[in-house]
Amino acid sequence: MADNARAKRLADLIREVVAQKLQRGIKDPRLGSHVTITDTRVTGDLREATVFYTVYGDDEERAAAAAGLESAKGILRSEVGRAAGVKFTPTLAFVADALPDNARTIEDLLDRARQSDEKVREASAGAGYAGGADPYRKPDDDETDDTAE
């Protein structure tokens, strides 16, 4: 089993090689400049690599890019093997990165929270305190309450 540092170095190399090959070496029109390699992870035994990517565009372009990456998998693996110089070139699996969708969901939630905060701020604009400005008892207040009883 390889150490984690070696797996990390191989993952970084795979990410760079695949990105460069997609940018310069693959002539597939489905893999235009709108595909971005975001992350790569390699298993501990250095046999399998998962390459995460994002696609700038709609669902149709995402599906086309996925098909293009699947068809270019052999060429990309050969290029990785040539660059890495390892005994066994890892198999490549391409996975669409969910990070942009998650970020969009978080932004939507934050916008809703801001709108809710604004509604609360508007509702409390002219409101007064329910129990006075300072609702806490002070020591001198206790003495006056005991004598009143």
Tab-separated table of N, CA and C in Angstrom:
chain	number	residue	atom	x	y	z
A	1	MET	N	0.842	-1.174	0.000
A	1	MET	CA	0.000	0.000	0.000
A	1	MET	C	0.891	1.243	0.000
A	2	ALA	N	0.544	2.182	-0.840
A	2	ALA	CA	1.328	3.406	-0.954
A	2	ALA	C	0.966	4.360	0.171
A	3	ASP	N	1.900	5.248	0.455
A	3	ASP	CA	1.608	6.242	1.487
A	3	ASP	C	0.728	7.344	0.904
A	4	ASN	N	0.099	8.092	1.795
A	4	ASN	CA	-0.848	9.123	1.369
A	4	ASN	C	-0.177	10.237	0.580
A	5	ALA	N	1.057	10.552	0.903
A	5	ALA	CA	1.760	11.613	0.184
A	5	ALA	C	1.970	11.222	-1.282
A	6	ARG	N	2.296	9.964	-1.508
A	6	ARG	CA	2.494	9.513	-2.882
A	6	ARG	C	1.166	9.539	-3.653
A	7	ALA	N	0.105	9.112	-3.015
A	7	ALA	CA	-1.209	9.156	-3.654
A	7	ALA	C	-1.609	10.597	-3.963
A	8	LYS	N	-1.309	11.520	-3.067
A	8	LYS	CA	-1.620	12.937	-3.285
A	8	LYS	C	-0.822	13.495	-4.460
A	9	ARG	N	0.469	13.153	-4.527
A	9	ARG	CA	1.296	13.625	-5.637
A	9	ARG	C	0.796	13.069	-6.972
A	10	LEU	N	0.419	11.792	-6.967
A	10	LEU	CA	-0.091	11.189	-8.194
A	10	LEU	C	-1.427	11.823	-8.582
A	11	ALA	N	-2.270	12.119	-7.613
A	11	ALA	CA	-3.546	12.772	-7.899
A	11	ALA	C	-3.319	14.152	-8.505
A	12	ASP	N	-2.374	14.895	-7.962
A	12	ASP	CA	-2.077	16.226	-8.509
A	12	ASP	C	-1.548	16.117	-9.941
A	13	LEU	N	-0.692	15.134	-10.175
A	13	LEU	CA	-0.149	14.933	-11.523
A	13	LEU	C	-1.266	14.560	-12.498
A	14	ILE	N	-2.147	13.676	-12.083
A	14	ILE	CA	-3.253	13.270	-12.954
A	14	ILE	C	-4.134	14.468	-13.286
A	15	ARG	N	-4.435	15.294	-12.290
A	15	ARG	CA	-5.265	16.476	-12.533
A	15	ARG	C	-4.615	17.391	-13.562
A	16	GLU	N	-3.313	17.636	-13.425
A	16	GLU	CA	-2.621	18.523	-14.363
A	16	GLU	C	-2.551	17.932	-15.766
A	17	VAL	N	-2.224	16.646	-15.866
A	17	VAL	CA	-2.086	16.013	-17.174
A	17	VAL	C	-3.426	15.974	-17.897
A	18	VAL	N	-4.482	15.591	-17.191
A	18	VAL	CA	-5.802	15.517	-17.816
A	18	VAL	C	-6.260	16.911	-18.245
A	19	ALA	N	-6.051	17.907	-17.411
A	19	ALA	CA	-6.464	19.268	-17.768
A	19	ALA	C	-5.707	19.767	-18.989
A	20	GLN	N	-4.408	19.543	-19.034
A	20	GLN	CA	-3.623	19.987	-20.182
A	20	GLN	C	-4.018	19.249	-21.445
A	21	LYS	N	-4.235	17.953	-21.330
A	21	LYS	CA	-4.613	17.160	-22.506
A	21	LYS	C	-5.993	17.577	-23.014
A	22	LEU	N	-6.917	17.870	-22.105
A	22	LEU	CA	-8.238	18.337	-22.533
A	22	LEU	C	-8.154	19.692	-23.218
A	23	GLN	N	-7.249	20.522	-22.733
A	23	GLN	CA	-7.128	21.869	-23.289
A	23	GLN	C	-6.440	21.850	-24.650
A	24	ARG	N	-5.425	20.993	-24.816
A	24	ARG	CA	-4.606	21.061	-26.028
A	24	ARG	C	-4.673	19.832	-26.925
A	25	GLY	N	-4.885	18.653	-26.347
A	25	GLY	CA	-4.682	17.441	-27.136
A	25	GLY	C	-5.933	16.777	-27.662
A	26	ILE	N	-7.054	16.955	-27.046
A	26	ILE	CA	-8.283	16.283	-27.456
A	26	ILE	C	-9.051	17.210	-28.393
A	27	LYS	N	-9.404	16.704	-29.554
A	27	LYS	CA	-10.099	17.528	-30.552
A	27	LYS	C	-11.607	17.295	-30.560
A	28	ASP	N	-12.128	16.665	-29.536
A	28	ASP	CA	-13.559	16.388	-29.443
A	28	ASP	C	-14.303	17.698	-29.184
A	29	PRO	N	-15.272	18.059	-30.023
A	29	PRO	CA	-15.990	19.327	-29.811
A	29	PRO	C	-16.847	19.315	-28.543
A	30	ARG	N	-17.183	18.140	-28.025
A	30	ARG	CA	-17.958	18.067	-26.788
A	30	ARG	C	-17.136	18.499	-25.589
A	31	LEU	N	-15.810	18.455	-25.735
A	31	LEU	CA	-14.908	18.808	-24.634
A	31	LEU	C	-14.234	20.131	-24.914
A	32	GLY	N	-15.008	21.115	-25.233
A	32	GLY	CA	-14.452	22.431	-25.516
A	32	GLY	C	-13.850	23.061	-24.272
A	33	SER	N	-13.728	24.332	-24.296
A	33	SER	CA	-13.096	25.050	-23.185
A	33	SER	C	-14.011	25.181	-21.973
A	34	HIS	N	-15.208	24.598	-22.046
A	34	HIS	CA	-16.136	24.742	-20.924
A	34	HIS	C	-16.040	23.607	-19.907
A	35	VAL	N	-15.072	22.678	-20.038
A	35	VAL	CA	-14.864	21.606	-19.065
A	35	VAL	C	-13.679	21.990	-18.182
A	36	THR	N	-13.883	21.923	-16.864
A	36	THR	CA	-12.834	22.261	-15.906
A	36	THR	C	-12.615	21.087	-14.964
A	37	ILE	N	-11.375	20.687	-14.797
A	37	ILE	CA	-11.031	19.623	-13.853
A	37	ILE	C	-10.848	20.283	-12.491
A	38	THR	N	-11.665	19.885	-11.513
A	38	THR	CA	-11.644	20.545	-10.209
A	38	THR	C	-10.837	19.788	-9.169
A	39	ASP	N	-10.872	18.453	-9.210
A	39	ASP	CA	-10.172	17.681	-8.176
A	39	ASP	C	-9.911	16.285	-8.700
A	40	THR	N	-8.935	15.620	-8.089
A	40	THR	CA	-8.624	14.239	-8.420
A	40	THR	C	-8.299	13.513	-7.133
A	41	ARG	N	-8.814	12.304	-7.008
A	41	ARG	CA	-8.513	11.480	-5.836
A	41	ARG	C	-8.055	10.117	-6.307
A	42	VAL	N	-7.014	9.600	-5.668
A	42	VAL	CA	-6.450	8.304	-6.009
A	42	VAL	C	-6.602	7.394	-4.803
A	43	THR	N	-6.962	6.138	-5.054
A	43	THR	CA	-7.085	5.185	-3.956
A	43	THR	C	-5.721	4.910	-3.355
A	44	GLY	N	-5.714	4.332	-2.169
A	44	GLY	CA	-4.455	4.073	-1.461
A	44	GLY	C	-3.533	3.120	-2.188
A	45	ASP	N	-4.088	2.187	-2.981
A	45	ASP	CA	-3.230	1.254	-3.720
A	45	ASP	C	-2.826	1.789	-5.091
A	46	LEU	N	-3.171	3.012	-5.403
A	46	LEU	CA	-2.823	3.716	-6.644
A	46	LEU	C	-3.373	3.018	-7.886
A	47	ARG	N	-4.461	2.293	-7.753
A	47	ARG	CA	-5.043	1.564	-8.884
A	47	ARG	C	-6.181	2.310	-9.553
A	48	GLU	N	-6.890	3.143	-8.820
A	48	GLU	CA	-8.043	3.845	-9.376
A	48	GLU	C	-7.966	5.326	-9.038
A	49	ALA	N	-8.334	6.123	-10.023
A	49	ALA	CA	-8.349	7.567	-9.823
A	49	ALA	C	-9.728	8.099	-10.205
A	50	THR	N	-10.255	8.964	-9.368
A	50	THR	CA	-11.524	9.616	-9.643
A	50	THR	C	-11.226	11.071	-9.978
A	51	VAL	N	-11.664	11.486	-11.156
A	51	VAL	CA	-11.420	12.843	-11.632
A	51	VAL	C	-12.748	13.591	-11.592
A	52	PHE	N	-12.795	14.666	-10.811
A	52	PHE	CA	-14.000	15.480	-10.690
A	52	PHE	C	-13.901	16.652	-11.663
A	53	TYR	N	-15.005	16.932	-12.337
A	53	TYR	CA	-15.013	18.003	-13.328
A	53	TYR	C	-16.314	18.796	-13.242
A	54	THR	N	-16.262	20.002	-13.743
A	54	THR	CA	-17.459	20.827	-13.881
A	54	THR	C	-17.578	21.248	-15.339
A	55	VAL	N	-18.797	21.526	-15.739
A	55	VAL	CA	-19.059	21.950	-17.115
A	55	VAL	C	-19.822	23.256	-17.058
A	56	TYR	N	-19.337	24.232	-17.774
A	56	TYR	CA	-20.026	25.503	-17.874
A	56	TYR	C	-21.059	25.383	-18.986
A	57	GLY	N	-22.318	25.385	-18.605
A	57	GLY	CA	-23.377	25.267	-19.602
A	57	GLY	C	-24.608	24.618	-19.020
A	58	ASP	N	-25.514	24.236	-19.904
A	58	ASP	CA	-26.775	23.634	-19.466
A	58	ASP	C	-26.639	22.118	-19.356
A	59	ASP	N	-27.761	21.460	-19.085
A	59	ASP	CA	-27.751	20.008	-18.890
A	59	ASP	C	-27.345	19.263	-20.150
A	60	GLU	N	-27.716	19.767	-21.296
A	60	GLU	CA	-27.347	19.116	-22.551
A	60	GLU	C	-25.827	19.128	-22.750
A	61	GLU	N	-25.190	20.258	-22.451
A	61	GLU	CA	-23.734	20.350	-22.571
A	61	GLU	C	-23.039	19.476	-21.526
A	62	ARG	N	-23.635	19.340	-20.339
A	62	ARG	CA	-23.061	18.468	-19.318
A	62	ARG	C	-23.101	17.012	-19.761
A	63	ALA	N	-24.214	16.604	-20.351
A	63	ALA	CA	-24.325	15.227	-20.835
A	63	ALA	C	-23.350	14.972	-21.985
A	64	ALA	N	-23.201	15.936	-22.874
A	64	ALA	CA	-22.265	15.794	-23.988
A	64	ALA	C	-20.827	15.717	-23.481
A	65	ALA	N	-20.499	16.532	-22.486
A	65	ALA	CA	-19.146	16.503	-21.926
A	65	ALA	C	-18.866	15.168	-21.236
A	66	ALA	N	-19.876	14.630	-20.538
A	66	ALA	CA	-19.698	13.325	-19.882
A	66	ALA	C	-19.429	12.243	-20.916
A	67	ALA	N	-20.165	12.269	-22.027
A	67	ALA	CA	-19.947	11.298	-23.095
A	67	ALA	C	-18.571	11.489	-23.733
A	68	GLY	N	-18.162	12.732	-23.910
A	68	GLY	CA	-16.844	13.007	-24.482
A	68	GLY	C	-15.714	12.546	-23.586
A	69	LEU	N	-15.851	12.757	-22.284
A	69	LEU	CA	-14.824	12.288	-21.349
A	69	LEU	C	-14.763	10.770	-21.321
A	70	GLU	N	-15.901	10.134	-21.408
A	70	GLU	CA	-15.933	8.666	-21.414
A	70	GLU	C	-15.247	8.119	-22.661
A	71	SER	N	-15.445	8.770	-23.797
A	71	SER	CA	-14.820	8.299	-25.030
A	71	SER	C	-13.322	8.612	-25.063
A	72	ALA	N	-12.883	9.640	-24.372
A	72	ALA	CA	-11.464	10.014	-24.355
A	72	ALA	C	-10.711	9.387	-23.190
A	73	LYS	N	-11.360	8.530	-22.429
A	73	LYS	CA	-10.753	7.948	-21.236
A	73	LYS	C	-9.460	7.194	-21.554
A	74	GLY	N	-9.431	6.432	-22.621
A	74	GLY	CA	-8.246	5.653	-22.988
A	74	GLY	C	-7.056	6.534	-23.328
A	75	ILE	N	-7.308	7.575	-24.113
A	75	ILE	CA	-6.232	8.507	-24.488
A	75	ILE	C	-5.692	9.209	-23.253
A	76	LEU	N	-6.605	9.642	-22.383
A	76	LEU	CA	-6.182	10.345	-21.171
A	76	LEU	C	-5.391	9.425	-20.245
A	77	ARG	N	-5.818	8.162	-20.130
A	77	ARG	CA	-5.096	7.217	-19.271
A	77	ARG	C	-3.701	6.952	-19.839
A	78	SER	N	-3.576	6.835	-21.149
A	78	SER	CA	-2.260	6.640	-21.769
A	78	SER	C	-1.345	7.822	-21.484
A	79	GLU	N	-1.889	9.006	-21.581
A	79	GLU	CA	-1.096	10.213	-21.314
A	79	GLU	C	-0.664	10.275	-19.852
A	80	VAL	N	-1.568	9.887	-18.945
A	80	VAL	CA	-1.228	9.860	-17.522
A	80	VAL	C	-0.120	8.845	-17.277
A	81	GLY	N	-0.212	7.671	-17.880
A	81	GLY	CA	0.823	6.653	-17.720
A	81	GLY	C	2.167	7.109	-18.230
A	82	ARG	N	2.161	7.814	-19.345
A	82	ARG	CA	3.401	8.333	-19.913
A	82	ARG	C	4.028	9.368	-18.985
A	83	ALA	N	3.207	10.217	-18.392
A	83	ALA	CA	3.724	11.284	-17.530
A	83	ALA	C	4.105	10.778	-16.143
A	84	ALA	N	3.369	9.804	-15.627
A	84	ALA	CA	3.583	9.368	-14.241
A	84	ALA	C	4.758	8.419	-14.114
A	85	GLY	N	4.939	7.529	-15.062
A	85	GLY	CA	6.039	6.572	-14.986
A	85	GLY	C	5.877	5.570	-13.860
A	86	VAL	N	4.646	5.200	-13.543
A	86	VAL	CA	4.407	4.212	-12.498
A	86	VAL	C	4.224	2.840	-13.138
A	87	LYS	N	4.344	1.812	-12.324
A	87	LYS	CA	4.245	0.440	-12.823
A	87	LYS	C	2.855	0.157	-13.386
A	88	PHE	N	1.830	0.612	-12.692
A	88	PHE	CA	0.448	0.411	-13.123
A	88	PHE	C	-0.223	1.774	-13.212
A	89	THR	N	-0.714	2.099	-14.397
A	89	THR	CA	-1.421	3.366	-14.574
A	89	THR	C	-2.828	3.224	-14.007
A	90	PRO	N	-3.236	4.133	-13.147
A	90	PRO	CA	-4.569	4.025	-12.550
A	90	PRO	C	-5.679	4.152	-13.589
A	91	THR	N	-6.765	3.433	-13.350
A	91	THR	CA	-7.939	3.600	-14.201
A	91	THR	C	-8.600	4.923	-13.827
A	92	LEU	N	-9.175	5.568	-14.803
A	92	LEU	CA	-9.771	6.879	-14.584
A	92	LEU	C	-11.292	6.770	-14.580
A	93	ALA	N	-11.908	7.383	-13.611
A	93	ALA	CA	-13.366	7.495	-13.537
A	93	ALA	C	-13.696	8.971	-13.444
A	94	PHE	N	-14.552	9.437	-14.325
A	94	PHE	CA	-14.921	10.847	-14.349
A	94	PHE	C	-16.266	11.037	-13.664
A	95	VAL	N	-16.294	11.968	-12.700
A	95	VAL	CA	-17.492	12.234	-11.918
A	95	VAL	C	-17.763	13.736	-11.972
A	96	ALA	N	-19.000	14.075	-12.309
A	96	ALA	CA	-19.380	15.489	-12.322
A	96	ALA	C	-19.342	16.023	-10.893
A	97	ASP	N	-18.659	17.118	-10.695
A	97	ASP	CA	-18.492	17.703	-9.370
A	97	ASP	C	-19.782	18.402	-8.951
A	98	ALA	N	-20.248	18.096	-7.760
A	98	ALA	CA	-21.496	18.686	-7.256
A	98	ALA	C	-21.257	20.015	-6.548
A	99	LEU	N	-20.038	20.465	-6.485
A	99	LEU	CA	-19.712	21.689	-5.761
A	99	LEU	C	-20.457	22.917	-6.283
A	100	PRO	N	-20.545	23.160	-7.594
A	100	PRO	CA	-21.296	24.345	-8.042
A	100	PRO	C	-22.771	24.286	-7.664
A	101	ASP	N	-23.371	23.106	-7.741
A	101	ASP	CA	-24.780	22.984	-7.362
A	101	ASP	C	-24.950	23.222	-5.869
A	102	ASN	N	-24.042	22.685	-5.070
A	102	ASN	CA	-24.101	22.907	-3.624
A	102	ASN	C	-23.916	24.383	-3.296
A	103	ALA	N	-22.995	25.032	-3.981
A	103	ALA	CA	-22.768	26.459	-3.745
A	103	ALA	C	-24.001	27.271	-4.120
A	104	ARG	N	-24.653	26.903	-5.214
A	104	ARG	CA	-25.866	27.602	-5.633
A	104	ARG	C	-26.975	27.414	-4.593
A	105	THR	N	-27.102	26.200	-4.058
A	105	THR	CA	-28.108	25.929	-3.032
A	105	THR	C	-27.834	26.740	-1.778
A	106	ILE	N	-26.578	26.809	-1.370
A	106	ILE	CA	-26.217	27.586	-0.184
A	106	ILE	C	-26.492	29.067	-0.406
A	107	GLU	N	-26.185	29.570	-1.595
A	107	GLU	CA	-26.469	30.979	-1.900
A	107	GLU	C	-27.965	31.264	-1.845
A	108	ASP	N	-28.774	30.332	-2.360
A	108	ASP	CA	-30.232	30.513	-2.292
A	108	ASP	C	-30.711	30.541	-0.842
A	109	LEU	N	-30.173	29.651	-0.011
A	109	LEU	CA	-30.550	29.631	1.403
A	109	LEU	C	-30.133	30.917	2.115
A	110	LEU	N	-28.942	31.406	1.793
A	110	LEU	CA	-28.486	32.663	2.402
A	110	LEU	C	-29.356	33.837	1.961
A	111	ASP	N	-29.783	33.843	0.698
A	111	ASP	CA	-30.679	34.914	0.230
A	111	ASP	C	-32.007	34.880	0.973
A	112	ARG	N	-32.546	33.675	1.182
A	112	ARG	CA	-33.798	33.563	1.936
A	112	ARG	C	-33.618	34.032	3.379
A	113	ALA	N	-32.483	33.715	3.969
A	113	ALA	CA	-32.217	34.154	5.341
A	113	ALA	C	-32.102	35.680	5.403
A	114	ARG	N	-31.454	36.279	4.413
A	114	ARG	CA	-31.348	37.743	4.373
A	114	ARG	C	-32.727	38.384	4.238
A	115	GLN	N	-33.579	37.807	3.388
A	115	GLN	CA	-34.926	38.344	3.222
A	115	GLN	C	-35.724	38.215	4.518
A	116	SER	N	-35.584	37.086	5.201
A	116	SER	CA	-36.274	36.886	6.478
A	116	SER	C	-35.764	37.878	7.520
A	117	ASP	N	-34.457	38.090	7.555
A	117	ASP	CA	-33.892	39.073	8.487
A	117	ASP	C	-34.415	40.473	8.192
A	118	GLU	N	-34.554	40.802	6.927
A	118	GLU	CA	-35.052	42.120	6.550
A	118	GLU	C	-36.511	42.296	6.990
A	119	LYS	N	-37.316	41.240	6.864
A	119	LYS	CA	-38.704	41.304	7.316
A	119	LYS	C	-38.775	41.508	8.826
A	120	VAL	N	-37.923	40.819	9.567
A	120	VAL	CA	-37.891	40.974	11.022
A	120	VAL	C	-37.435	42.383	11.378
A	121	ARG	N	-36.452	42.897	10.665
A	121	ARG	CA	-35.955	44.244	10.918
A	121	ARG	C	-37.040	45.282	10.660
A	122	GLU	N	-37.817	45.103	9.591
A	122	GLU	CA	-38.909	46.032	9.293
A	122	GLU	C	-40.009	45.953	10.344
A	123	ALA	N	-40.323	44.740	10.805
A	123	ALA	CA	-41.379	44.570	11.808
A	123	ALA	C	-40.974	45.160	13.150
A	124	SER	N	-39.699	45.146	13.457
A	124	SER	CA	-39.253	45.643	14.757
A	124	SER	C	-38.832	47.109	14.722
A	125	ALA	N	-39.043	47.774	13.620
A	125	ALA	CA	-38.581	49.158	13.489
A	125	ALA	C	-39.240	50.084	14.515
A	126	GLY	N	-40.548	50.004	14.714
A	126	GLY	CA	-41.215	50.915	15.641
A	126	GLY	C	-41.586	50.253	16.955
A	127	ALA	N	-41.134	49.064	17.182
A	127	ALA	CA	-41.536	48.322	18.380
A	127	ALA	C	-40.760	48.796	19.600
A	128	GLY	N	-41.384	48.638	20.768
A	128	GLY	CA	-40.731	48.988	22.023
A	128	GLY	C	-40.436	47.726	22.826
A	129	TYR	N	-39.764	47.902	23.926
A	129	TYR	CA	-39.433	46.768	24.776
A	129	TYR	C	-40.674	46.302	25.534
A	130	ALA	N	-40.783	44.988	25.732
A	130	ALA	CA	-41.946	44.431	26.415
A	130	ALA	C	-41.899	44.700	27.915
A	131	GLY	N	-40.751	44.636	28.523
A	131	GLY	CA	-40.647	44.815	29.963
A	131	GLY	C	-39.812	46.003	30.341
A	132	GLY	N	-39.681	46.944	29.510
A	132	GLY	CA	-38.831	48.090	29.772
A	132	GLY	C	-37.515	47.929	29.046
A	133	ALA	N	-36.744	48.984	29.028
A	133	ALA	CA	-35.479	48.937	28.309
A	133	ALA	C	-34.484	48.004	28.981
A	134	ASP	N	-34.517	47.906	30.318
A	134	ASP	CA	-33.607	47.034	31.049
A	134	ASP	C	-34.444	46.084	31.907
A	135	PRO	N	-34.683	44.866	31.453
A	135	PRO	CA	-35.590	43.960	32.161
A	135	PRO	C	-34.962	43.281	33.380
A	136	TYR	N	-33.714	43.518	33.674
A	136	TYR	CA	-33.050	42.826	34.774
A	136	TYR	C	-33.206	43.594	36.087
A	137	ARG	N	-33.328	42.869	37.174
A	137	ARG	CA	-33.420	43.491	38.498
A	137	ARG	C	-32.040	43.909	38.962
A	138	LYS	N	-32.035	44.948	39.704
A	138	LYS	CA	-30.779	45.428	40.275
A	138	LYS	C	-30.875	45.281	41.789
A	139	PRO	N	-29.762	45.235	42.502
A	139	PRO	CA	-29.794	45.038	43.964
A	139	PRO	C	-30.618	46.087	44.700
A	140	ASP	N	-30.588	47.323	44.280
A	140	ASP	CA	-31.362	48.352	44.986
A	140	ASP	C	-32.861	48.198	44.725
A	141	ASP	N	-33.276	47.562	43.614
A	141	ASP	CA	-34.674	47.293	43.342
A	141	ASP	C	-35.219	46.235	44.311
A	142	ASP	N	-34.399	45.252	44.677
A	142	ASP	CA	-34.825	44.192	45.591
A	142	ASP	C	-35.172	44.763	46.968
A	143	GLU	N	-34.399	45.731	47.414
A	143	GLU	CA	-34.653	46.301	48.723
A	143	GLU	C	-35.993	47.048	48.753
A	144	THR	N	-36.319	47.740	47.694
A	144	THR	CA	-37.576	48.491	47.657
A	144	THR	C	-38.760	47.523	47.551
A	145	ASP	N	-38.579	46.388	46.864
A	145	ASP	CA	-39.662	45.414	46.741
A	145	ASP	C	-39.947	44.746	48.086
A	146	ASP	N	-38.911	44.465	48.887
A	146	ASP	CA	-39.103	43.784	50.192
A	146	ASP	C	-39.832	44.715	51.168
A	147	THR	N	-39.561	45.982	51.121
A	147	THR	CA	-40.188	46.916	52.066
A	147	THR	C	-41.630	47.190	51.680
A	148	ALA	N	-41.979	47.008	50.444
A	148	ALA	CA	-43.337	47.297	49.987
A	148	ALA	C	-44.296	46.220	50.451
A	149	GLU	N	-43.846	45.042	50.734
A	149	GLU	CA	-44.730	43.948	51.087
A	149	GLU	C	-45.182	44.000	52.477
